[in-house]
Amino acid sequence: MEPAQTSLLQGTLDLLILKALALQEMHGLGIARRVEQITGGTFQVKPGSLFPALHRMEEEGWLTASWGESENNRRAKYYRLTKLGHKQLATETERWGRISLAMAQALET
Amino acid sequence: MEPAQTSLLQGTLDLLILKALALQEMHGLGIARRVEQITGGTFQVKPGSLFPALHRMEEEGWLTASWGESENNRRAKYYRLTKLGHKQLATETERWGRISLAMAQALET
DNA sequence: AGCGACCTATAGAACGTCAATAGGAAACTC
DNA sequence: GAGTTTCCTATTGACGTTCTATAGGTCGCT
């Protein structure tokens, strides 16, 4: 039995996508699978959340996309981080650190 | 200089309010101040977020409210946790633990 | 030919937070 | 005692993000 999947916290999806793409470019569904994997199955990314987010992030200039072919011979759009995207990853990681620390403070005792 | 205040993460406000009320009943603005305090000044709760949340939580049965007088002789509405509210506090604390762990996993390396 | 897996995509709704605004009542200022 | 500030509660409307539901095309398998 896997642990129950928690619905995403608003504001964490961007960071998870950026982190997933940090090492190598991937296509949409690949990103979704990778996010699920690196969170130990806790977070599940639905297509209805994923694609709007990807398009938004592309518009922000954090990602660039190009059509290619998947491992399964499907037409797939590959996303990779731009320089700005790497910067954003750092920013959001730092932001998460602050939030996480503040919550830990609040919840201790 | 205080550290910059991060705007609230959606989904954390309820938990923070519940935690603030865990020890003693408080009025609205008192809760806001306490949340700011226990998060080390990181989170700031605006009235426009606070009161809708309080009313919602009251409807859920996690809080009960009664009018009283503040330390400054103002008319103030005091909130306290119900039994259900304590249960909810435990639930949301556990949820936060899962989220926090998953994010830590995702961000390590 | 039919079916499931893979991949991208959008519309509409739900939800929680924020900015702006409001108003009353106590306390302070001069 | 008039004017101002502080304290306390409250609502409205807008906004951004995520979810549900739905869609369509292509590959591979039987």
PDB file of N, CA, C and O in Angstrom, chain A residues 19-45:
ATOM      1  N   LYS A  19      12.526  21.818 -10.335  1.00  0.00           N
ATOM      2  CA  LYS A  19      13.476  20.845  -9.781  1.00  0.00           C
ATOM      3  C   LYS A  19      13.563  19.602 -10.671  1.00  0.00           C
ATOM      4  O   LYS A  19      14.652  19.059 -10.894  1.00  0.00           O
ATOM      5  N   ALA A  20      12.411  19.188 -11.190  1.00  0.00           N
ATOM      6  CA  ALA A  20      12.403  17.998 -12.040  1.00  0.00           C
ATOM      7  C   ALA A  20      13.232  18.210 -13.300  1.00  0.00           C
ATOM      8  O   ALA A  20      13.862  17.296 -13.821  1.00  0.00           O
ATOM      9  N   LEU A  21      13.221  19.445 -13.779  1.00  0.00           N
ATOM     10  CA  LEU A  21      13.924  19.758 -15.017  1.00  0.00           C
ATOM     11  C   LEU A  21      15.376  20.183 -14.806  1.00  0.00           C
ATOM     12  O   LEU A  21      16.092  20.449 -15.767  1.00  0.00           O
ATOM     13  N   ALA A  22      15.774  20.248 -13.561  1.00  0.00           N
ATOM     14  CA  ALA A  22      17.102  20.789 -13.265  1.00  0.00           C
ATOM     15  C   ALA A  22      18.216  19.989 -13.928  1.00  0.00           C
ATOM     16  O   ALA A  22      19.188  20.552 -14.422  1.00  0.00           O
ATOM     17  N   LEU A  23      18.061  18.688 -13.952  1.00  0.00           N
ATOM     18  CA  LEU A  23      19.147  17.851 -14.464  1.00  0.00           C
ATOM     19  C   LEU A  23      19.068  17.617 -15.965  1.00  0.00           C
ATOM     20  O   LEU A  23      20.074  17.604 -16.653  1.00  0.00           O
ATOM     21  N   GLN A  24      17.858  17.388 -16.474  1.00  0.00           N
ATOM     22  CA  GLN A  24      17.743  17.100 -17.893  1.00  0.00           C
ATOM     23  C   GLN A  24      16.383  17.518 -18.416  1.00  0.00           C
ATOM     24  O   GLN A  24      15.423  17.589 -17.677  1.00  0.00           O
ATOM     25  N   GLU A  25      16.328  17.782 -19.684  1.00  0.00           N
ATOM     26  CA  GLU A  25      15.058  18.149 -20.283  1.00  0.00           C
ATOM     27  C   GLU A  25      14.128  16.948 -20.300  1.00  0.00           C
ATOM     28  O   GLU A  25      14.572  15.803 -20.326  1.00  0.00           O
ATOM     29  N   MET A  26      12.829  17.238 -20.247  1.00  0.00           N
ATOM     30  CA  MET A  26      11.840  16.171 -20.238  1.00  0.00           C
ATOM     31  C   MET A  26      10.559  16.656 -20.895  1.00  0.00           C
ATOM     32  O   MET A  26      10.316  17.851 -20.986  1.00  0.00           O
ATOM     33  N   HIS A  27       9.736  15.737 -21.292  1.00  0.00           N
ATOM     34  CA  HIS A  27       8.414  16.106 -21.814  1.00  0.00           C
ATOM     35  C   HIS A  27       7.408  16.134 -20.663  1.00  0.00           C
ATOM     36  O   HIS A  27       7.702  15.682 -19.560  1.00  0.00           O
ATOM     37  N   GLY A  28       6.232  16.671 -20.950  1.00  0.00           N
ATOM     38  CA  GLY A  28       5.223  16.925 -19.929  1.00  0.00           C
ATOM     39  C   GLY A  28       4.929  15.746 -19.029  1.00  0.00           C
ATOM     40  O   GLY A  28       5.106  15.822 -17.801  1.00  0.00           O
ATOM     41  N   LEU A  29       4.476  14.663 -19.622  1.00  0.00           N
ATOM     42  CA  LEU A  29       4.126  13.515 -18.788  1.00  0.00           C
ATOM     43  C   LEU A  29       5.322  12.983 -18.029  1.00  0.00           C
ATOM     44  O   LEU A  29       5.186  12.475 -16.912  1.00  0.00           O
ATOM     45  N   GLY A  30       6.482  13.110 -18.628  1.00  0.00           N
ATOM     46  CA  GLY A  30       7.703  12.689 -17.944  1.00  0.00           C
ATOM     47  C   GLY A  30       7.922  13.500 -16.679  1.00  0.00           C
ATOM     48  O   GLY A  30       8.298  12.953 -15.640  1.00  0.00           O
ATOM     49  N   ILE A  31       7.678  14.792 -16.787  1.00  0.00           N
ATOM     50  CA  ILE A  31       7.809  15.661 -15.623  1.00  0.00           C
ATOM     51  C   ILE A  31       6.851  15.221 -14.520  1.00  0.00           C
ATOM     52  O   ILE A  31       7.223  15.110 -13.356  1.00  0.00           O
ATOM     53  N   ALA A  32       5.615  14.965 -14.924  1.00  0.00           N
ATOM     54  CA  ALA A  32       4.612  14.538 -13.948  1.00  0.00           C
ATOM     55  C   ALA A  32       5.068  13.269 -13.227  1.00  0.00           C
ATOM     56  O   ALA A  32       4.964  13.154 -12.005  1.00  0.00           O
ATOM     57  N   ARG A  33       5.589  12.343 -13.984  1.00  0.00           N
ATOM     58  CA  ARG A  33       6.045  11.088 -13.376  1.00  0.00           C
ATOM     59  C   ARG A  33       7.241  11.316 -12.468  1.00  0.00           C
ATOM     60  O   ARG A  33       7.358  10.725 -11.405  1.00  0.00           O
ATOM     61  N   ARG A  34       8.098  12.205 -12.916  1.00  0.00           N
ATOM     62  CA  ARG A  34       9.300  12.463 -12.115  1.00  0.00           C
ATOM     63  C   ARG A  34       8.943  13.165 -10.806  1.00  0.00           C
ATOM     64  O   ARG A  34       9.507  12.837  -9.761  1.00  0.00           O
ATOM     65  N   VAL A  35       8.033  14.088 -10.864  1.00  0.00           N
ATOM     66  CA  VAL A  35       7.619  14.758  -9.633  1.00  0.00           C
ATOM     67  C   VAL A  35       7.040  13.741  -8.652  1.00  0.00           C
ATOM     68  O   VAL A  35       7.372  13.744  -7.464  1.00  0.00           O
ATOM     69  N   GLU A  36       6.221  12.870  -9.164  1.00  0.00           N
ATOM     70  CA  GLU A  36       5.652  11.837  -8.302  1.00  0.00           C
ATOM     71  C   GLU A  36       6.764  10.978  -7.696  1.00  0.00           C
ATOM     72  O   GLU A  36       6.717  10.619  -6.521  1.00  0.00           O
ATOM     73  N   GLN A  37       7.756  10.724  -8.503  1.00  0.00           N
ATOM     74  CA  GLN A  37       8.851   9.871  -8.033  1.00  0.00           C
ATOM     75  C   GLN A  37       9.704  10.552  -6.964  1.00  0.00           C
ATOM     76  O   GLN A  37       9.948   9.976  -5.896  1.00  0.00           O
ATOM     77  N   ILE A  38      10.134  11.778  -7.234  1.00  0.00           N
ATOM     78  CA  ILE A  38      11.053  12.424  -6.287  1.00  0.00           C
ATOM     79  C   ILE A  38      10.361  12.848  -4.996  1.00  0.00           C
ATOM     80  O   ILE A  38      11.022  13.158  -4.008  1.00  0.00           O
ATOM     81  N   THR A  39       9.024  12.843  -4.989  1.00  0.00           N
ATOM     82  CA  THR A  39       8.330  13.131  -3.733  1.00  0.00           C
ATOM     83  C   THR A  39       7.887  11.837  -3.063  1.00  0.00           C
ATOM     84  O   THR A  39       7.065  11.856  -2.144  1.00  0.00           O
ATOM     85  N   GLY A  40       8.409  10.735  -3.521  1.00  0.00           N
ATOM     86  CA  GLY A  40       8.077   9.462  -2.903  1.00  0.00           C
ATOM     87  C   GLY A  40       6.624   9.073  -3.090  1.00  0.00           C
ATOM     88  O   GLY A  40       6.048   8.363  -2.272  1.00  0.00           O
ATOM     89  N   GLY A  41       6.026   9.555  -4.148  1.00  0.00           N
ATOM     90  CA  GLY A  41       4.638   9.197  -4.432  1.00  0.00           C
ATOM     91  C   GLY A  41       3.623  10.042  -3.688  1.00  0.00           C
ATOM     92  O   GLY A  41       2.415   9.813  -3.776  1.00  0.00           O
ATOM     93  N   THR A  42       4.096  11.025  -2.974  1.00  0.00           N
ATOM     94  CA  THR A  42       3.188  11.854  -2.180  1.00  0.00           C
ATOM     95  C   THR A  42       2.393  12.833  -3.048  1.00  0.00           C
ATOM     96  O   THR A  42       1.201  13.021  -2.851  1.00  0.00           O
ATOM     97  N   PHE A  43       3.063  13.453  -3.986  1.00  0.00           N
ATOM     98  CA  PHE A  43       2.380  14.409  -4.860  1.00  0.00           C
ATOM     99  C   PHE A  43       2.112  13.815  -6.225  1.00  0.00           C
ATOM    100  O   PHE A  43       2.979  13.170  -6.826  1.00  0.00           O
ATOM    101  N   GLN A  44       0.925  14.076  -6.688  1.00  0.00           N
ATOM    102  CA  GLN A  44       0.512  13.592  -7.992  1.00  0.00           C
ATOM    103  C   GLN A  44       0.129  14.816  -8.816  1.00  0.00           C
ATOM    104  O   GLN A  44      -0.620  15.662  -8.357  1.00  0.00           O
ATOM    105  N   VAL A  45       0.663  14.922 -10.004  1.00  0.00           N
ATOM    106  CA  VAL A  45       0.384  16.092 -10.833  1.00  0.00           C
ATOM    107  C   VAL A  45      -0.569  15.716 -11.963  1.00  0.00           C
ATOM    108  O   VAL A  45      -0.237  14.925 -12.826  1.00  0.00           O
TER     109      VAL A  45
END
